[in-house]
Amino acid sequence: KGMSGDDVGLSEQIIQLAVTGPSPNKLLFSLLDHSLASQLVTYAGVLLSVSRFTSYSRPHCTSALLNLVLEHKPYITARGDTEECMQLGTSLVSLATWTLNTTSHTLSLLAEVRESKIGESNLERCMELMTWLLEDMFIFSLLYTGRLEDQEAQEELVLAAEDLKKVTDQIYSYFGGEQKEENALLFQKTGRITELAQRLKSLDPPQNIYTEEDSPSLILTLQILLSYDVLLQPTSDLNLLAGQLLNILHIRREAISTLVCEIIRCCLLGMNDSDRYDMLRWDAFTMLKLPKLIEKIFEDYKSGAEASNALFHGLFQVLQYTSLLDMADAKCKANTYELIVTSLSPEKVKQSLLRDTEYK
């Protein structure tokens, strides 16, 4: 009671039994699938158990383990606490090391036995697995964190990548002079594998996690942060909140005028809340603390040229949400936009964030 399958090494035992013979035991792999689906074992425990398989003389068992990971890759996540998330990160590092080692042994097998269908299949799956580790941003972020968390696992990953590089160099030197069609295909795959291994070896984080197409709206992050402060910590210090908002601004590389617009938009959404008491908290925050929060953000923001007209442009962007403004006016029975602008006027705020001409 109170224990999971990982506490007794359930995934390790199932995998050991499933790959005992020359061919994998499909019934035991089905049991492992069921255990993952019912959360009896965690993905961190399963991936770590997979990475301990070193009997590469049984390629069909290797193929079964590669298929297991690839079939579950859309569902790999950590459902527990922070510790489980870190365990998943370190398990992914071990999985990456195992993938590199598996690729090395598979390439060596193909160099000796050219007509090995299972070897070619395993090589394709290894390439697919390495590509997934590098291109899935959630998995890559966990992998990056796990490498920083476990230096020993990081060193093993680097050694595995170097060993794979030696194997690819040997293939180039052995078959470089033979101009055959199968050699050309093997060289093409070897070049791709070398590139993937080098990317896994390096510790460079991704330059940009989101592209412009799939970048989530800024309000999704701000709404949660502001709601927590407004509803659960109404008397909290604004310095911490302002610092958190600026960190989000720098991470997302957004303009400060956009941040101002989205903060005001969050407040207007909160003022339209159906709960009466929550709506009153949002009203109080918008009219009393919002001007001080924006003033604190501009005080800590380090870019005078951009910040000169940022508040004016941010307030101007709010005007595009006409339906939201109309709902807020009807709910509060007042011109909410005018009240917000008035609270940010030069007379109300210590800093000159709005010029008299802009305010009028």
mmCIF file of C-alpha atoms in Angstrom:
data_model
loop_
_atom_site.group_PDB
_atom_site.id
_atom_site.type_symbol
_atom_site.label_atom_id
_atom_site.label_comp_id
_atom_site.label_asym_id
_atom_site.label_seq_id
_atom_site.Cartn_x
_atom_site.Cartn_y
_atom_site.Cartn_z
ATOM 1 C CA LYS A 1 0.000 0.000 0.000
ATOM 2 C CA GLY A 2 1.339 3.433 -0.936
ATOM 3 C CA MET A 3 4.007 1.899 -3.186
ATOM 4 C CA SER A 4 4.341 2.014 -6.970
ATOM 5 C CA GLY A 5 5.743 -0.535 -9.358
ATOM 6 C CA ASP A 6 8.989 1.442 -9.529
ATOM 7 C CA ASP A 7 9.588 0.879 -5.805
ATOM 8 C CA VAL A 8 9.900 -2.866 -6.376
ATOM 9 C CA GLY A 9 11.532 -2.641 -9.800
ATOM 10 C CA LEU A 10 8.504 -3.985 -11.656
ATOM 11 C CA SER A 11 9.443 -2.578 -15.078
ATOM 12 C CA GLU A 12 12.995 -3.888 -14.708
ATOM 13 C CA GLN A 13 11.753 -7.393 -13.933
ATOM 14 C CA ILE A 14 9.228 -7.422 -16.784
ATOM 15 C CA ILE A 15 11.812 -6.281 -19.335
ATOM 16 C CA GLN A 16 14.415 -8.774 -18.130
ATOM 17 C CA LEU A 17 11.933 -11.625 -18.518
ATOM 18 C CA ALA A 18 10.653 -10.336 -21.863
ATOM 19 C CA VAL A 19 14.101 -10.297 -23.516
ATOM 20 C CA THR A 20 15.540 -13.460 -21.999
ATOM 21 C CA GLY A 21 15.344 -15.539 -25.171
ATOM 22 C CA PRO A 22 16.443 -14.826 -28.756
ATOM 23 C CA SER A 23 13.038 -13.304 -29.532
ATOM 24 C CA PRO A 24 10.962 -10.948 -27.337
ATOM 25 C CA ASN A 25 8.009 -12.147 -25.295
ATOM 26 C CA LYS A 26 5.033 -10.227 -26.692
ATOM 27 C CA LEU A 27 2.788 -11.147 -23.775
ATOM 28 C CA LEU A 28 5.157 -9.552 -21.263
ATOM 29 C CA PHE A 29 5.507 -6.440 -23.435
ATOM 30 C CA SER A 30 1.712 -6.196 -23.448
ATOM 31 C CA LEU A 31 1.786 -6.403 -19.657
ATOM 32 C CA LEU A 32 4.279 -3.548 -19.614
ATOM 33 C CA ASP A 33 1.999 -1.489 -21.885
ATOM 34 C CA HIS A 34 -0.897 -2.114 -19.498
ATOM 35 C CA SER A 35 1.248 -1.172 -16.491
ATOM 36 C CA LEU A 36 2.155 2.149 -18.131
ATOM 37 C CA ALA A 37 -1.443 2.883 -19.092
ATOM 38 C CA SER A 38 -2.659 2.178 -15.548
ATOM 39 C CA GLN A 39 0.238 4.220 -14.051
ATOM 40 C CA LEU A 40 1.442 1.187 -12.144
ATOM 41 C CA VAL A 41 4.931 2.072 -13.341
ATOM 42 C CA THR A 42 6.300 5.433 -14.478
ATOM 43 C CA TYR A 43 7.901 6.303 -17.774
ATOM 44 C CA ALA A 44 11.053 7.274 -15.906
ATOM 45 C CA GLY A 45 11.379 3.743 -14.512
ATOM 46 C CA VAL A 46 10.627 2.078 -17.851
ATOM 47 C CA LEU A 47 13.100 4.203 -19.824
ATOM 48 C CA LEU A 48 15.799 3.570 -17.245
ATOM 49 C CA SER A 49 15.132 -0.175 -17.466
ATOM 50 C CA VAL A 50 15.307 -0.056 -21.271
ATOM 51 C CA SER A 51 18.666 1.726 -21.108
ATOM 52 C CA ARG A 52 20.141 -1.175 -19.098
ATOM 53 C CA PHE A 53 19.717 -3.656 -21.930
ATOM 54 C CA THR A 54 23.138 -4.444 -23.431
ATOM 55 C CA SER A 55 22.633 -7.843 -25.136
ATOM 56 C CA TYR A 56 23.016 -6.476 -28.662
ATOM 57 C CA SER A 57 23.613 -10.000 -29.980
ATOM 58 C CA ARG A 58 19.818 -10.376 -29.843
ATOM 59 C CA PRO A 59 18.697 -7.770 -32.429
ATOM 60 C CA HIS A 60 15.043 -8.832 -32.303
ATOM 61 C CA CYS A 61 14.918 -7.989 -28.580
ATOM 62 C CA THR A 62 16.605 -4.662 -29.343
ATOM 63 C CA SER A 63 13.945 -4.028 -31.974
ATOM 64 C CA ALA A 64 11.162 -4.733 -29.453
ATOM 65 C CA LEU A 65 12.620 -2.212 -26.983
ATOM 66 C CA LEU A 66 13.008 0.441 -29.689
ATOM 67 C CA ASN A 67 9.401 -0.132 -30.756
ATOM 68 C CA LEU A 68 8.262 0.155 -27.142
ATOM 69 C CA VAL A 69 9.798 3.615 -26.768
ATOM 70 C CA LEU A 70 8.645 4.859 -30.177
ATOM 71 C CA GLU A 71 5.062 3.678 -29.644
ATOM 72 C CA HIS A 72 4.847 5.494 -26.297
ATOM 73 C CA LYS A 73 6.653 8.683 -27.268
ATOM 74 C CA PRO A 74 3.427 10.761 -27.630
ATOM 75 C CA TYR A 75 2.466 9.858 -24.052
ATOM 76 C CA ILE A 76 5.788 10.162 -22.199
ATOM 77 C CA THR A 77 5.344 12.601 -19.332
ATOM 78 C CA ALA A 78 5.729 12.921 -15.565
ATOM 79 C CA ARG A 79 2.446 12.903 -13.655
ATOM 80 C CA GLY A 80 3.894 13.192 -10.155
ATOM 81 C CA ASP A 81 5.899 15.810 -8.284
ATOM 82 C CA THR A 82 9.084 17.684 -9.170
ATOM 83 C CA GLU A 83 11.260 14.742 -8.162
ATOM 84 C CA GLU A 84 9.535 12.454 -10.675
ATOM 85 C CA CYS A 85 10.024 15.076 -13.379
ATOM 86 C CA MET A 86 13.755 15.193 -12.629
ATOM 87 C CA GLN A 87 13.890 11.401 -12.675
ATOM 88 C CA LEU A 88 12.319 11.434 -16.126
ATOM 89 C CA GLY A 89 14.975 13.899 -17.273
ATOM 90 C CA THR A 90 17.851 11.722 -16.066
ATOM 91 C CA SER A 91 16.150 8.631 -17.531
ATOM 92 C CA LEU A 92 16.018 10.354 -20.910
ATOM 93 C CA VAL A 93 19.770 10.977 -20.667
ATOM 94 C CA SER A 94 20.286 7.251 -20.046
ATOM 95 C CA LEU A 95 17.957 6.485 -22.975
ATOM 96 C CA ALA A 96 19.953 8.798 -25.254
ATOM 97 C CA THR A 97 23.188 7.055 -24.208
ATOM 98 C CA TRP A 98 21.616 3.643 -24.864
ATOM 99 C CA THR A 99 20.399 4.805 -28.275
ATOM 100 C CA LEU A 100 23.908 5.931 -29.243
ATOM 101 C CA ASN A 101 25.395 2.622 -28.069
ATOM 102 C CA THR A 102 22.710 0.680 -29.914
ATOM 103 C CA THR A 103 23.442 2.656 -33.074
ATOM 104 C CA SER A 104 27.167 1.880 -32.748
ATOM 105 C CA HIS A 105 26.592 -1.876 -32.434
ATOM 106 C CA THR A 106 24.016 -1.880 -35.231
ATOM 107 C CA LEU A 107 26.403 -0.075 -37.592
ATOM 108 C CA SER A 108 29.132 -2.567 -36.724
ATOM 109 C CA LEU A 109 26.725 -5.425 -37.503
ATOM 110 C CA LEU A 110 25.770 -3.919 -40.870
ATOM 111 C CA ALA A 111 29.443 -3.436 -41.729
ATOM 112 C CA GLU A 112 29.985 -7.161 -41.253
ATOM 113 C CA VAL A 113 26.648 -8.479 -42.587
ATOM 114 C CA ARG A 114 25.377 -6.281 -45.407
ATOM 115 C CA GLU A 115 22.061 -8.112 -45.900
ATOM 116 C CA SER A 116 20.598 -7.800 -42.390
ATOM 117 C CA LYS A 117 16.987 -6.621 -42.539
ATOM 118 C CA ILE A 118 16.619 -6.493 -38.753
ATOM 119 C CA GLY A 119 19.842 -4.480 -38.545
ATOM 120 C CA GLU A 120 18.623 -1.971 -41.124
ATOM 121 C CA SER A 121 15.285 -1.727 -39.348
ATOM 122 C CA ASN A 122 16.946 -1.124 -35.977
ATOM 123 C CA LEU A 123 19.187 1.545 -37.502
ATOM 124 C CA GLU A 124 16.151 3.386 -38.878
ATOM 125 C CA ARG A 125 14.454 3.223 -35.481
ATOM 126 C CA CYS A 126 17.579 4.518 -33.732
ATOM 127 C CA MET A 127 17.675 7.477 -36.107
ATOM 128 C CA GLU A 128 13.980 8.121 -35.508
ATOM 129 C CA LEU A 129 14.532 7.971 -31.734
ATOM 130 C CA MET A 130 17.470 10.396 -31.844
ATOM 131 C CA THR A 131 15.486 12.781 -34.042
ATOM 132 C CA TRP A 132 12.606 12.692 -31.559
ATOM 133 C CA LEU A 133 14.930 13.393 -28.611
ATOM 134 C CA LEU A 134 16.230 16.480 -30.394
ATOM 135 C CA GLU A 135 13.110 17.886 -32.039
ATOM 136 C CA ASP A 136 10.407 17.364 -29.395
ATOM 137 C CA MET A 137 10.850 20.509 -27.319
ATOM 138 C CA PHE A 138 9.311 19.064 -24.154
ATOM 139 C CA ILE A 139 11.550 15.993 -24.301
ATOM 140 C CA PHE A 140 14.615 18.037 -25.266
ATOM 141 C CA SER A 141 14.024 20.401 -22.336
ATOM 142 C CA LEU A 142 13.817 17.449 -19.946
ATOM 143 C CA LEU A 143 16.925 15.945 -21.544
ATOM 144 C CA TYR A 144 18.813 19.218 -21.139
ATOM 145 C CA THR A 145 17.755 19.495 -17.490
ATOM 146 C CA GLY A 146 18.648 15.871 -16.796
ATOM 147 C CA ARG A 147 22.149 16.363 -18.208
ATOM 148 C CA LEU A 148 22.738 19.278 -15.869
ATOM 149 C CA GLU A 149 21.302 17.326 -12.940
ATOM 150 C CA ASP A 150 23.382 14.135 -13.382
ATOM 151 C CA GLN A 151 26.957 14.883 -14.441
ATOM 152 C CA GLU A 152 27.913 11.200 -14.462
ATOM 153 C CA ALA A 153 25.146 10.390 -16.950
ATOM 154 C CA GLN A 154 26.239 13.391 -19.006
ATOM 155 C CA GLU A 155 29.801 12.035 -19.218
ATOM 156 C CA GLU A 156 28.507 8.626 -20.311
ATOM 157 C CA LEU A 157 26.466 10.312 -23.040
ATOM 158 C CA VAL A 158 29.530 12.155 -24.330
ATOM 159 C CA LEU A 159 31.588 8.922 -24.347
ATOM 160 C CA ALA A 160 28.832 7.086 -26.229
ATOM 161 C CA ALA A 161 28.755 9.848 -28.855
ATOM 162 C CA GLU A 162 32.540 9.679 -29.241
ATOM 163 C CA ASP A 163 32.432 5.880 -29.626
ATOM 164 C CA LEU A 164 29.781 6.249 -32.321
ATOM 165 C CA LYS A 165 31.978 8.783 -34.103
ATOM 166 C CA LYS A 166 34.830 6.236 -34.140
ATOM 167 C CA VAL A 167 32.539 3.593 -35.653
ATOM 168 C CA THR A 168 31.378 5.938 -38.418
ATOM 169 C CA ASP A 169 34.978 6.914 -39.184
ATOM 170 C CA GLN A 170 35.896 3.230 -39.473
ATOM 171 C CA ILE A 171 33.024 2.632 -41.909
ATOM 172 C CA TYR A 172 34.201 5.535 -44.071
ATOM 173 C CA SER A 173 37.777 4.225 -44.062
ATOM 174 C CA TYR A 174 36.843 0.574 -44.761
ATOM 175 C CA PHE A 175 34.320 1.112 -47.555
ATOM 176 C CA GLY A 176 35.307 4.511 -48.872
ATOM 177 C CA GLY A 177 36.905 3.085 -51.980
ATOM 178 C CA GLU A 178 34.052 0.735 -52.944
ATOM 179 C CA GLN A 179 31.597 2.487 -55.238
ATOM 180 C CA LYS A 180 28.515 0.363 -54.707
ATOM 181 C CA GLU A 181 24.856 1.263 -54.327
ATOM 182 C CA GLU A 182 24.505 -0.303 -50.865
ATOM 183 C CA ASN A 183 27.602 1.564 -49.718
ATOM 184 C CA ALA A 184 26.125 4.875 -50.880
ATOM 185 C CA LEU A 185 22.970 4.218 -48.870
ATOM 186 C CA LEU A 186 24.991 3.242 -45.796
ATOM 187 C CA PHE A 187 27.170 6.364 -46.153
ATOM 188 C CA GLN A 188 24.060 8.545 -46.389
ATOM 189 C CA LYS A 189 22.673 7.092 -43.187
ATOM 190 C CA THR A 190 26.068 7.326 -41.488
ATOM 191 C CA GLY A 191 26.299 11.032 -42.291
ATOM 192 C CA ARG A 192 22.862 11.646 -40.805
ATOM 193 C CA ILE A 193 23.740 9.595 -37.711
ATOM 194 C CA THR A 194 26.974 11.564 -37.209
ATOM 195 C CA GLU A 195 25.009 14.813 -37.322
ATOM 196 C CA LEU A 196 22.413 13.594 -34.790
ATOM 197 C CA ALA A 197 25.095 12.240 -32.449
ATOM 198 C CA GLN A 198 26.975 15.530 -32.522
ATOM 199 C CA ARG A 199 23.817 17.436 -31.619
ATOM 200 C CA LEU A 200 23.133 15.065 -28.728
ATOM 201 C CA LYS A 201 26.721 15.396 -27.536
ATOM 202 C CA SER A 202 26.639 19.189 -27.410
ATOM 203 C CA LEU A 203 25.011 20.869 -24.425
ATOM 204 C CA ASP A 204 23.601 23.825 -26.335
ATOM 205 C CA PRO A 205 20.018 24.702 -25.391
ATOM 206 C CA PRO A 206 17.523 25.501 -28.154
ATOM 207 C CA GLN A 207 17.653 29.095 -29.331
ATOM 208 C CA ASN A 208 13.889 29.441 -29.528
ATOM 209 C CA ILE A 209 11.472 26.949 -28.012
ATOM 210 C CA TYR A 210 8.444 28.208 -29.939
ATOM 211 C CA THR A 211 8.067 29.312 -33.525
ATOM 212 C CA GLU A 212 5.782 32.154 -34.457
ATOM 213 C CA GLU A 213 3.106 29.704 -35.577
ATOM 214 C CA ASP A 214 2.886 27.586 -32.410
ATOM 215 C CA SER A 215 3.807 30.216 -29.806
ATOM 216 C CA PRO A 216 1.032 30.294 -27.170
ATOM 217 C CA SER A 217 -0.677 33.558 -26.363
ATOM 218 C CA LEU A 218 1.010 35.642 -23.671
ATOM 219 C CA ILE A 219 -2.260 36.014 -21.784
ATOM 220 C CA LEU A 220 -2.336 32.290 -20.955
ATOM 221 C CA THR A 221 0.701 32.753 -18.736
ATOM 222 C CA LEU A 222 -0.203 36.147 -17.329
ATOM 223 C CA GLN A 223 -3.778 35.207 -16.404
ATOM 224 C CA ILE A 224 -2.614 32.404 -14.100
ATOM 225 C CA LEU A 225 0.065 34.560 -12.464
ATOM 226 C CA LEU A 226 -2.184 37.564 -11.925
ATOM 227 C CA SER A 227 -5.137 35.460 -10.736
ATOM 228 C CA TYR A 228 -2.993 33.867 -8.051
ATOM 229 C CA ASP A 229 -1.850 37.281 -6.846
ATOM 230 C CA VAL A 230 -5.300 38.909 -7.011
ATOM 231 C CA LEU A 231 -7.427 36.127 -5.531
ATOM 232 C CA LEU A 232 -5.062 34.368 -3.130
ATOM 233 C CA GLN A 233 -2.554 37.078 -2.179
ATOM 234 C CA PRO A 234 -4.421 40.408 -2.339
ATOM 235 C CA THR A 235 -2.005 42.086 0.115
ATOM 236 C CA SER A 236 1.223 40.806 -1.458
ATOM 237 C CA ASP A 237 4.178 42.987 -2.394
ATOM 238 C CA LEU A 238 4.172 44.057 -6.045
ATOM 239 C CA ASN A 239 7.973 43.869 -6.383
ATOM 240 C CA LEU A 240 7.948 40.081 -6.754
ATOM 241 C CA LEU A 241 5.059 40.130 -9.247
ATOM 242 C CA ALA A 242 6.734 42.836 -11.328
ATOM 243 C CA GLY A 243 9.956 40.819 -11.432
ATOM 244 C CA GLN A 244 8.106 37.688 -12.554
ATOM 245 C CA LEU A 245 6.302 39.592 -15.302
ATOM 246 C CA LEU A 246 9.583 41.065 -16.562
ATOM 247 C CA ASN A 247 11.163 37.601 -16.625
ATOM 248 C CA ILE A 248 8.271 36.362 -18.767
ATOM 249 C CA LEU A 249 8.710 39.405 -21.007
ATOM 250 C CA HIS A 250 12.401 38.634 -21.604
ATOM 251 C CA ILE A 251 11.809 34.893 -22.130
ATOM 252 C CA ARG A 252 9.074 35.508 -24.676
ATOM 253 C CA ARG A 253 10.942 38.450 -26.259
ATOM 254 C CA GLU A 254 7.795 40.527 -26.391
ATOM 255 C CA ALA A 255 7.520 44.306 -26.457
ATOM 256 C CA ILE A 256 6.736 45.991 -23.149
ATOM 257 C CA SER A 257 3.704 47.643 -24.757
ATOM 258 C CA THR A 258 2.317 44.150 -25.447
ATOM 259 C CA LEU A 259 2.891 43.236 -21.804
ATOM 260 C CA VAL A 260 0.952 46.305 -20.669
ATOM 261 C CA CYS A 261 -1.904 45.487 -23.034
ATOM 262 C CA GLU A 262 -2.130 41.850 -21.884
ATOM 263 C CA ILE A 263 -2.015 42.791 -18.180
ATOM 264 C CA ILE A 264 -4.930 45.200 -18.645
ATOM 265 C CA ARG A 265 -6.742 42.588 -20.707
ATOM 266 C CA CYS A 266 -6.324 40.070 -17.853
ATOM 267 C CA CYS A 267 -7.824 42.587 -15.445
ATOM 268 C CA LEU A 268 -10.803 43.191 -17.734
ATOM 269 C CA LEU A 269 -11.401 39.452 -18.022
ATOM 270 C CA GLY A 270 -11.273 39.151 -14.244
ATOM 271 C CA MET A 271 -13.760 42.005 -13.844
ATOM 272 C CA ASN A 272 -16.206 39.996 -15.956
ATOM 273 C CA ASP A 273 -16.006 37.041 -13.570
ATOM 274 C CA SER A 274 -19.368 35.530 -12.627
ATOM 275 C CA ASP A 275 -18.368 35.228 -8.966
ATOM 276 C CA ARG A 276 -19.264 38.451 -7.161
ATOM 277 C CA TYR A 277 -16.486 38.370 -4.576
ATOM 278 C CA ASP A 278 -13.815 37.496 -7.139
ATOM 279 C CA MET A 279 -15.046 40.341 -9.326
ATOM 280 C CA LEU A 280 -14.680 42.763 -6.406
ATOM 281 C CA ARG A 281 -11.091 41.614 -5.869
ATOM 282 C CA TRP A 282 -10.329 42.219 -9.546
ATOM 283 C CA ASP A 283 -11.983 45.670 -9.351
ATOM 284 C CA ALA A 284 -9.835 46.609 -6.367
ATOM 285 C CA PHE A 285 -6.665 45.310 -7.999
ATOM 286 C CA THR A 286 -7.360 47.105 -11.290
ATOM 287 C CA MET A 287 -8.119 50.480 -9.750
ATOM 288 C CA LEU A 288 -5.654 50.474 -6.829
ATOM 289 C CA LYS A 289 -2.719 48.154 -7.550
ATOM 290 C CA LEU A 290 -2.545 48.050 -11.347
ATOM 291 C CA PRO A 291 -1.100 51.592 -11.707
ATOM 292 C CA LYS A 292 1.569 50.823 -9.092
ATOM 293 C CA LEU A 293 2.371 47.499 -10.776
ATOM 294 C CA ILE A 294 2.822 49.119 -14.198
ATOM 295 C CA GLU A 295 4.900 51.891 -12.640
ATOM 296 C CA LYS A 296 7.123 49.292 -10.948
ATOM 297 C CA ILE A 297 7.539 47.372 -14.228
ATOM 298 C CA PHE A 298 8.669 50.494 -16.078
ATOM 299 C CA GLU A 299 10.964 51.399 -13.193
ATOM 300 C CA ASP A 300 12.771 48.031 -13.443
ATOM 301 C CA TYR A 301 12.681 47.805 -17.257
ATOM 302 C CA LYS A 302 16.084 48.603 -18.768
ATOM 303 C CA SER A 303 15.367 50.188 -22.131
ATOM 304 C CA GLY A 304 14.545 53.864 -22.093
ATOM 305 C CA ALA A 305 14.112 54.280 -25.846
ATOM 306 C CA GLU A 306 11.479 51.565 -26.175
ATOM 307 C CA ALA A 307 9.720 52.457 -22.932
ATOM 308 C CA SER A 308 9.189 56.127 -23.816
ATOM 309 C CA ASN A 309 5.843 55.589 -25.595
ATOM 310 C CA ALA A 310 5.206 51.993 -24.500
ATOM 311 C CA LEU A 311 2.367 52.759 -22.097
ATOM 312 C CA PHE A 312 0.545 54.815 -24.717
ATOM 313 C CA HIS A 313 0.889 52.055 -27.324
ATOM 314 C CA GLY A 314 -0.149 49.413 -24.780
ATOM 315 C CA LEU A 315 -3.312 51.337 -23.882
ATOM 316 C CA PHE A 316 -4.012 51.889 -27.569
ATOM 317 C CA GLN A 317 -3.797 48.117 -28.218
ATOM 318 C CA VAL A 318 -6.468 47.502 -25.558
ATOM 319 C CA LEU A 319 -8.982 49.412 -27.706
ATOM 320 C CA GLN A 320 -9.061 46.566 -30.238
ATOM 321 C CA TYR A 321 -10.891 44.371 -27.700
ATOM 322 C CA THR A 322 -14.164 46.249 -28.059
ATOM 323 C CA SER A 323 -16.401 43.341 -26.973
ATOM 324 C CA LEU A 324 -14.385 42.828 -23.800
ATOM 325 C CA LEU A 325 -14.536 46.544 -22.973
ATOM 326 C CA ASP A 326 -18.299 46.635 -23.568
ATOM 327 C CA MET A 327 -18.818 43.633 -21.261
ATOM 328 C CA ALA A 328 -16.672 45.213 -18.548
ATOM 329 C CA ASP A 329 -18.584 48.515 -18.844
ATOM 330 C CA ALA A 330 -21.920 46.708 -18.560
ATOM 331 C CA LYS A 331 -20.741 44.670 -15.587
ATOM 332 C CA CYS A 332 -19.257 47.603 -13.664
ATOM 333 C CA LYS A 333 -21.770 50.204 -14.931
ATOM 334 C CA ALA A 334 -18.922 52.588 -15.710
ATOM 335 C CA ASN A 335 -16.402 53.419 -18.426
ATOM 336 C CA THR A 336 -13.677 51.045 -17.285
ATOM 337 C CA TYR A 337 -11.189 52.062 -19.966
ATOM 338 C CA GLU A 338 -11.439 55.716 -19.005
ATOM 339 C CA LEU A 339 -10.982 54.834 -15.337
ATOM 340 C CA ILE A 340 -7.847 52.795 -16.108
ATOM 341 C CA VAL A 341 -6.357 55.576 -18.231
ATOM 342 C CA THR A 342 -7.168 58.135 -15.537
ATOM 343 C CA SER A 343 -5.415 56.017 -12.890
ATOM 344 C CA LEU A 344 -2.294 56.067 -15.096
ATOM 345 C CA SER A 345 -2.410 59.799 -15.806
ATOM 346 C CA PRO A 346 0.604 62.038 -14.995
ATOM 347 C CA GLU A 347 -1.234 63.370 -11.951
ATOM 348 C CA LYS A 348 -1.740 59.895 -10.439
ATOM 349 C CA VAL A 349 1.591 58.227 -11.251
ATOM 350 C CA LYS A 350 4.960 59.433 -9.988
ATOM 351 C CA GLN A 351 6.795 58.588 -13.209
ATOM 352 C CA SER A 352 5.867 60.449 -16.386
ATOM 353 C CA LEU A 353 4.722 57.351 -18.260
ATOM 354 C CA LEU A 354 2.086 59.258 -20.239
ATOM 355 C CA ARG A 355 2.564 62.694 -21.737
ATOM 356 C CA ASP A 356 -0.206 65.236 -21.346
ATOM 357 C CA THR A 357 -0.874 65.123 -25.091
ATOM 358 C CA GLU A 358 -1.121 61.314 -25.042
ATOM 359 C CA TYR A 359 -3.401 61.331 -21.996
ATOM 360 C CA LYS A 360 -5.794 63.782 -23.572
#
